[in-house]
Short mmCIF file of C-alpha atoms in Angstrom, two decimals:
data_model
loop_
_atom_site.label_atom_id
_atom_site.label_comp_id
_atom_site.label_asym_id
_atom_site.label_seq_id
_atom_site.Cartn_x
_atom_site.Cartn_y
_atom_site.Cartn_z
CA MET A 1 27.54 14.84 -76.63
CA ILE A 2 30.12 13.85 -74.02
CA ASN A 3 28.42 11.02 -72.14
CA ARG A 4 29.38 8.95 -69.10
CA LEU A 5 31.22 6.41 -71.25
CA VAL A 6 33.54 9.09 -72.64
CA ILE A 7 33.96 10.63 -69.18
CA ARG A 8 34.94 7.35 -67.51
CA THR A 9 37.45 6.69 -70.28
CA ARG A 10 38.99 10.15 -69.97
CA VAL A 11 39.15 9.99 -66.16
CA LEU A 12 40.82 6.58 -66.41
CA GLN A 13 43.44 7.90 -68.83
CA THR A 14 44.03 11.07 -66.80
CA ALA A 15 44.32 9.19 -63.50
CA TYR A 16 46.68 6.64 -65.05
CA ALA A 17 48.96 9.42 -66.31
CA TYR A 18 48.82 11.09 -62.88
CA MET A 19 49.78 7.87 -61.06
CA HIS A 20 52.83 7.39 -63.29
CA LYS A 21 54.23 10.90 -63.10
CA GLU A 22 57.15 11.70 -60.84
CA GLU A 23 55.65 15.07 -59.93
CA GLN A 24 52.02 14.56 -59.00
CA LYS A 25 49.79 17.63 -58.89
CA LEU A 26 46.04 17.31 -58.52
CA THR A 27 45.43 20.71 -60.13
CA ALA A 28 47.45 19.66 -63.18
CA ALA A 29 45.47 16.41 -63.46
CA GLU A 30 42.19 18.32 -63.27
CA ALA A 31 43.39 20.69 -65.99
CA ASP A 32 44.41 17.71 -68.16
CA LEU A 33 40.96 16.17 -67.74
CA LYS A 34 39.24 19.43 -68.68
CA THR A 35 41.44 19.71 -71.77
CA ALA A 36 40.78 16.08 -72.75
CA LEU A 37 37.02 16.50 -72.52
CA GLY A 38 37.13 19.78 -74.43
CA ARG A 39 39.19 18.21 -77.20
CA THR A 40 36.65 15.42 -77.46
CA TYR A 41 33.98 17.96 -78.35
CA ASP A 42 36.38 19.74 -80.71
CA LEU A 43 36.80 16.45 -82.55
CA TYR A 44 33.04 16.14 -82.96
CA LEU A 45 32.86 19.59 -84.59
CA PHE A 46 36.05 19.03 -86.60
CA LEU A 47 34.71 15.83 -88.17
CA LEU A 48 31.35 17.46 -88.92
CA ARG A 49 33.23 20.16 -90.84
CA LEU A 50 35.28 17.71 -92.95
CA PRO A 51 32.75 17.29 -95.83
CA ILE A 52 32.88 21.04 -96.57
CA ASP A 53 36.66 21.10 -97.00
CA LEU A 54 36.54 17.79 -98.83
CA THR A 55 34.05 19.25 -101.32
CA ASP A 56 36.15 22.39 -101.80
CA PHE A 57 39.24 20.30 -102.51
CA TRP A 58 37.20 18.05 -104.80
CA GLY A 59 36.28 21.10 -106.87
CA GLN A 60 39.94 22.10 -107.20
CA LEU A 61 40.87 18.56 -108.18
CA ILE A 62 38.15 18.43 -110.85
CA GLU A 63 39.47 21.64 -112.43
CA LEU A 64 43.08 20.42 -112.35
CA ARG A 65 42.11 17.18 -114.07
CA LYS A 66 40.01 19.05 -116.63
CA ASN A 67 42.82 21.38 -117.63
CA LYS A 68 45.75 18.97 -117.68
CA HIS A 69 47.45 18.34 -121.01
CA LEU A 70 46.39 14.73 -121.52
CA ALA A 71 42.99 14.84 -119.85
CA SER A 72 40.66 11.94 -120.60
CA SER A 73 37.16 12.49 -121.97
CA VAL A 74 35.74 11.84 -118.49
CA GLU A 75 38.12 14.40 -116.98
CA ARG A 76 37.27 16.97 -119.62
CA ASN A 77 33.55 16.51 -118.97
CA PRO A 78 33.29 16.04 -115.19
CA ASN A 79 30.12 15.49 -113.21
CA TYR A 80 29.69 18.54 -110.98
CA ARG A 81 26.88 17.11 -108.85
CA PRO A 82 29.05 16.55 -105.74
CA LEU A 83 29.95 20.25 -105.79
CA HIS A 84 26.29 21.32 -105.66
CA ASN A 85 25.24 19.07 -102.81
CA ALA A 86 22.36 20.48 -100.72
CA TYR A 87 23.62 18.89 -97.48
CA ILE A 88 26.98 20.66 -97.92
CA ALA A 89 25.14 23.94 -98.54
CA LYS A 90 23.22 23.41 -95.30
CA LEU A 91 26.48 22.79 -93.43
CA GLU A 92 28.03 25.93 -94.88
CA GLU A 93 25.09 28.00 -93.60
CA CYS A 94 25.80 26.97 -90.00
CA GLN A 95 27.36 30.09 -88.47
CA GLU A 96 28.12 28.38 -85.15
CA LEU A 97 30.20 25.70 -86.84
CA ASP A 98 31.91 28.25 -89.07
CA ASN A 99 32.81 30.52 -86.14
CA TRP A 100 34.26 27.60 -84.20
CA TYR A 101 36.29 26.41 -87.21
CA ASN A 102 37.74 29.86 -87.89
CA GLN A 103 39.32 29.98 -84.43
CA PHE A 104 40.41 26.32 -84.34
CA PRO A 105 44.17 25.81 -84.90
CA LEU A 106 43.80 22.92 -87.38
CA ALA A 107 42.37 22.97 -90.90
CA TRP A 108 41.45 20.09 -93.17
CA SER A 109 42.63 22.15 -96.16
CA ASP A 110 46.22 21.68 -94.91
CA GLU A 111 45.92 17.90 -95.36
CA SER A 112 45.83 17.59 -99.17
CA SER A 113 47.18 14.03 -99.14
CA LEU A 114 44.41 12.86 -96.82
CA LEU A 115 41.71 14.73 -98.80
CA ARG A 116 42.98 13.29 -102.09
CA ASN A 117 43.00 9.79 -100.62
CA LEU A 118 39.42 10.14 -99.41
CA ILE A 119 38.20 11.52 -102.74
CA ASN A 120 39.83 8.67 -104.63
CA GLU A 121 38.07 6.19 -102.36
CA ILE A 122 34.75 7.96 -102.78
CA GLU A 123 35.01 8.14 -106.58
CA SER A 124 35.76 4.42 -106.85
CA SER A 125 32.89 3.42 -104.56
CA GLU A 126 29.44 2.06 -105.33
CA ILE A 127 28.09 4.76 -103.00
CA TYR A 128 29.29 7.41 -105.48
CA ARG A 129 28.06 5.59 -108.56
CA ASN A 130 24.59 5.19 -107.05
CA TYR A 131 24.55 8.82 -105.98
CA LEU A 132 25.24 10.12 -109.47
CA THR A 133 22.17 8.29 -110.83
CA SER A 134 19.83 9.13 -107.93
CA THR A 135 17.13 11.81 -107.89
CA ILE A 136 18.45 15.27 -107.09
CA ASP A 137 16.98 16.17 -103.68
CA PHE A 138 18.13 16.98 -100.16
CA GLU A 139 17.53 13.48 -98.82
CA ASN A 140 19.76 11.83 -101.41
CA ASP A 141 22.42 14.51 -100.97
CA ARG A 142 22.42 14.00 -97.20
CA ASN A 143 22.36 10.20 -97.41
CA PHE A 144 25.32 10.28 -99.79
CA TRP A 145 27.46 11.98 -97.14
CA VAL A 146 26.05 9.81 -94.34
CA ASN A 147 27.12 6.70 -96.26
CA VAL A 148 30.46 8.20 -97.23
CA PHE A 149 31.23 9.11 -93.63
CA HIS A 150 30.14 5.74 -92.27
CA GLN A 151 31.77 3.49 -94.87
CA ILE A 152 34.74 5.49 -96.18
CA ILE A 153 35.76 8.37 -93.90
CA ALA A 154 35.30 6.89 -90.42
CA PRO A 155 37.30 3.67 -91.04
CA ASN A 156 40.00 5.34 -93.17
CA PRO A 157 43.45 4.41 -91.76
CA GLN A 158 45.08 7.62 -92.97
CA LEU A 159 42.47 9.63 -91.08
CA ALA A 160 43.08 7.51 -87.96
CA HIS A 161 46.81 8.17 -88.24
CA TYR A 162 46.24 11.90 -88.67
CA LEU A 163 43.98 12.11 -85.61
CA GLU A 164 46.44 10.13 -83.52
CA GLU A 165 49.25 12.46 -84.58
CA GLN A 166 47.35 15.64 -83.73
CA SER A 167 46.48 15.11 -80.09
CA LEU A 168 46.91 12.53 -77.35
CA TYR A 169 43.48 13.67 -76.13
CA TRP A 170 41.79 12.50 -79.31
CA ASP A 171 42.91 8.92 -79.69
CA ASP A 172 44.73 6.20 -77.84
CA ASN A 173 48.36 5.67 -78.66
CA HIS A 174 48.29 2.00 -79.58
CA ASP A 175 51.81 1.28 -78.28
CA TYR A 176 50.75 2.80 -74.98
CA ILE A 177 47.71 0.54 -74.71
CA GLU A 178 49.71 -2.56 -75.64
CA LYS A 179 52.29 -1.54 -73.06
CA ILE A 180 49.64 -1.24 -70.33
CA ALA A 181 48.26 -4.65 -71.18
CA CYS A 182 51.53 -6.47 -70.60
CA GLU A 183 53.53 -4.51 -68.04
CA GLU A 184 52.57 -3.37 -64.55
CA TYR A 185 54.78 -0.29 -64.52
CA PRO A 186 55.28 0.70 -68.15
CA LYS A 187 58.37 2.35 -69.51
CA SER A 188 58.40 4.83 -72.35
CA ASP A 189 61.12 3.20 -74.45
CA PRO A 190 59.54 1.94 -77.72
CA GLU A 191 62.05 -0.93 -77.87
CA PHE A 192 60.96 -2.07 -74.42
CA ILE A 193 57.31 -1.87 -75.47
CA SER A 194 57.97 -4.09 -78.50
CA GLU A 195 59.79 -6.66 -76.38
CA ALA A 196 57.01 -6.65 -73.77
CA VAL A 197 54.31 -7.08 -76.42
CA ALA A 198 56.24 -9.95 -78.04
CA LEU A 199 56.58 -11.67 -74.65
CA ALA A 200 52.88 -11.22 -73.95
CA LYS A 201 52.03 -12.77 -77.33
CA ALA A 202 54.35 -15.70 -76.67
CA ASN A 203 52.63 -16.31 -73.32
CA ASN A 204 49.17 -16.05 -74.90
CA ASN A 205 48.49 -13.00 -72.74
CA TYR A 206 48.00 -10.39 -75.42
CA GLN A 207 44.91 -8.86 -76.93
CA SER A 208 44.46 -6.65 -79.95
CA LEU A 209 40.99 -5.15 -79.97
CA LYS A 210 39.29 -2.53 -82.08
CA TYR A 211 38.49 0.24 -79.62
CA GLU A 212 34.78 0.49 -80.44
CA ASN A 213 34.21 2.26 -77.14
CA GLY A 214 37.27 4.48 -77.37
CA SER A 215 36.59 8.19 -77.39
CA VAL A 216 37.24 8.67 -81.10
CA GLU A 217 34.89 5.85 -82.10
CA VAL A 218 32.18 7.25 -79.82
CA VAL A 219 32.62 10.71 -81.36
CA LYS A 220 32.35 9.26 -84.88
CA ASN A 221 29.02 7.69 -83.91
CA PHE A 222 27.72 11.04 -82.65
CA VAL A 223 28.85 12.72 -85.89
CA LEU A 224 26.92 10.12 -87.87
CA LYS A 225 23.79 10.56 -85.74
CA THR A 226 23.95 14.34 -86.21
CA MET A 227 24.33 14.02 -89.98
CA LYS A 228 21.30 11.75 -90.17
CA LYS A 229 19.16 14.35 -88.37
CA SER A 230 19.82 17.05 -90.96
CA GLU A 231 16.69 18.15 -92.87
CA ALA A 232 16.13 20.69 -95.64
CA GLU A 233 13.86 22.84 -93.47
CA LEU A 234 16.06 22.72 -90.34
CA ASP A 235 18.99 24.97 -89.46
CA PHE A 236 22.03 22.79 -88.91
CA ALA A 237 22.76 24.69 -85.68
CA ASP A 238 19.51 23.30 -84.26
CA ILE A 239 20.78 19.71 -84.47
CA LEU A 240 24.30 20.31 -83.17
CA LEU A 241 24.73 18.35 -79.95
CA PRO A 242 25.69 20.28 -76.80
CA GLN A 243 29.09 19.55 -75.29
CA TYR A 244 27.55 17.59 -72.40
CA LYS A 245 24.53 15.33 -72.58
CA ASP A 246 23.67 16.22 -68.98
CA PRO A 247 24.62 19.54 -67.30
CA ASP A 248 25.77 17.57 -64.23
CA ASP A 249 28.30 15.53 -66.22
CA ILE A 250 31.18 18.00 -65.91
CA ALA A 251 30.75 17.97 -62.11
CA TYR A 252 30.62 14.16 -62.23
CA ALA A 253 33.90 14.04 -64.17
CA GLN A 254 35.72 16.43 -61.84
CA HIS A 255 34.39 14.74 -58.70
CA LEU A 256 35.28 11.25 -59.92
CA LEU A 257 38.88 12.21 -60.69
CA ARG A 258 39.37 14.19 -57.47
CA GLN A 259 37.88 11.53 -55.19
CA THR A 260 39.84 8.76 -56.92
CA ILE A 261 43.12 10.57 -56.29
CA LEU A 262 42.36 11.93 -52.81
CA GLY A 263 40.74 8.73 -51.56
CA TYR A 264 43.21 6.34 -53.13
CA GLN A 265 44.57 5.01 -49.82
CA GLN A 266 41.09 4.45 -48.35
CA VAL A 267 39.91 2.54 -51.41
CA ASP A 268 43.19 0.61 -51.54
CA GLU A 269 42.49 -0.78 -48.08
CA ILE A 270 39.05 -1.97 -49.21
CA LEU A 271 40.47 -3.45 -52.39
CA ARG A 272 43.43 -5.18 -50.76
CA LYS A 273 41.25 -7.60 -48.78
CA HIS A 274 39.47 -8.85 -51.87
CA ILE A 275 42.51 -8.97 -54.10
CA SER A 276 44.50 -11.11 -51.65
CA GLU A 277 41.86 -13.82 -51.93
CA ARG A 278 42.14 -13.96 -55.73
CA TRP A 279 45.50 -12.58 -56.75
CA GLU A 280 48.78 -11.57 -55.19
CA LYS A 281 48.88 -7.76 -54.91
CA ASP A 282 52.31 -7.48 -56.53
CA ARG A 283 51.07 -9.42 -59.58
CA LEU A 284 48.07 -7.17 -60.15
CA ALA A 285 48.26 -5.16 -63.39
CA SER A 286 48.27 -1.46 -62.54
CA MET A 287 45.49 -0.77 -65.05
CA ASP A 288 43.23 -3.39 -63.43
CA GLU A 289 43.94 -1.83 -60.05
CA LEU A 290 43.10 1.67 -61.24
CA ILE A 291 39.91 0.55 -62.99
CA MET A 292 38.71 -1.02 -59.73
CA HIS A 293 39.69 2.08 -57.77
CA LEU A 294 37.52 4.21 -60.06
CA ALA A 295 34.60 1.81 -59.74
CA ILE A 296 34.78 1.66 -55.93
CA THR A 297 35.07 5.46 -55.79
CA GLU A 298 31.88 5.57 -57.84
CA PHE A 299 30.22 3.13 -55.40
CA LEU A 300 31.06 5.41 -52.47
CA HIS A 301 30.54 8.89 -53.87
CA PHE A 302 27.76 8.63 -56.45
CA PRO A 303 24.61 7.31 -54.73
CA ASN A 304 22.46 7.91 -57.82
CA ILE A 305 24.42 5.46 -59.99
CA PRO A 306 23.34 1.82 -59.42
CA THR A 307 26.19 -0.52 -58.52
CA ASN A 308 25.39 -2.91 -61.36
CA ILE A 309 25.73 -0.05 -63.86
CA THR A 310 29.09 0.91 -62.37
CA ILE A 311 30.35 -2.68 -62.47
CA ASN A 312 29.25 -3.21 -66.07
CA GLU A 313 30.84 0.04 -67.26
CA TYR A 314 34.23 -0.65 -65.68
CA VAL A 315 34.27 -4.28 -66.75
CA GLU A 316 33.84 -3.00 -70.31
CA LEU A 317 36.74 -0.57 -69.82
CA SER A 318 38.92 -3.45 -68.62
CA LYS A 319 38.21 -5.31 -71.87
CA HIS A 320 39.67 -2.43 -73.85
CA TYR A 321 42.45 -1.18 -71.59
CA SER A 322 43.88 -4.21 -69.83
CA THR A 323 44.72 -7.89 -70.28
CA PRO A 324 42.52 -10.60 -71.86
CA LYS A 325 41.76 -12.11 -68.43
CA SER A 326 41.01 -8.81 -66.72
CA SER A 327 37.27 -8.49 -67.29
CA SER A 328 36.24 -11.61 -65.34
CA PHE A 329 38.71 -10.78 -62.57
CA VAL A 330 37.54 -7.15 -62.29
CA ASN A 331 33.90 -8.27 -62.36
CA GLY A 332 34.42 -10.76 -59.52
CA VAL A 333 36.30 -8.34 -57.28
CA LEU A 334 33.88 -5.45 -57.81
CA ASP A 335 30.87 -7.65 -57.19
CA ALA A 336 32.38 -8.83 -53.88
CA VAL A 337 33.30 -5.28 -52.84
CA ALA A 338 29.81 -3.98 -53.65
CA LYS A 339 28.18 -6.70 -51.51
CA GLU A 340 30.53 -5.95 -48.61
CA LEU A 341 29.95 -2.19 -48.73
CA LYS A 342 26.18 -2.67 -48.89
CA ALA A 343 26.29 -5.05 -45.91
CA GLU A 344 28.30 -2.47 -43.95
CA GLY A 345 25.86 0.29 -44.87
CA LYS A 346 28.56 2.28 -46.68
CA ILE A 347 26.57 2.37 -49.88
CA ILE A 348 22.79 2.54 -50.11
CA LYS A 349 21.50 2.19 -53.64
#
């Protein structure tokens, strides 16, 4: 489930935090990376579990409405179809998911405001109206929740706020990203961040992007893909994605972080020559610099990854984590560095 895109993002975030800490410990950075990657997989399982708790709360809400003093005719005669959904029953049978959830410190049932908000959105949607008139079978039950997750749950702002509140390893703090995009050495004062963002906007040097490739958005896509694979005759455990797409990916993540930190000075010397031709070193945004350090580290230490793949991946990261002009700058520098290293025989790909 955790692919190279997620890994590069997490290593970038971990390395950035390491570079801006007063007390720098490689072992602590490695532990942070391991935690971040683990939490990414936790989020995948946590979001898969949400429809069960949402259905349970929905049942409680239906009964409360039915028994209130001035209940409407619709409330007194509710449609119970959502509570007998075959996809939800299939989810509930998954012992692996249930065991994981029972030991996880968070529970959707504690977030009644969020659950109520989601149910209200579902009940007022065309998705729900169409579902109530559709044939009762597993496919329609599954597709109902696929559509609900894709169109209502995944983009819900209250859900996004909740996830951001729960863990810095789940989502990007938006102030932090804005701060990176407009200040070389960011400060933690929110007032300073606001002033820096305002200045960046005034100078037409500010971007506000939806983080389609951020870790949370990637996880949501994997949740959706898993839901779509569910079939009446299949155990849900059989379609759960493993934590890593490739068994070598955890070693890749650890090696990339370690080599970036330990080889920082060596890569800096390579980078400095090319930066001086395009940009004064003291004007280089620290995020741009770190992104290029990661890419060059990948050039040198991962012979099985083609240089064009590396360049493309880190150019994309620069679009999401740095300034509006960064992507073309990063692309040009990395292309020049790759050609130089190949000419010197330092990389053979």
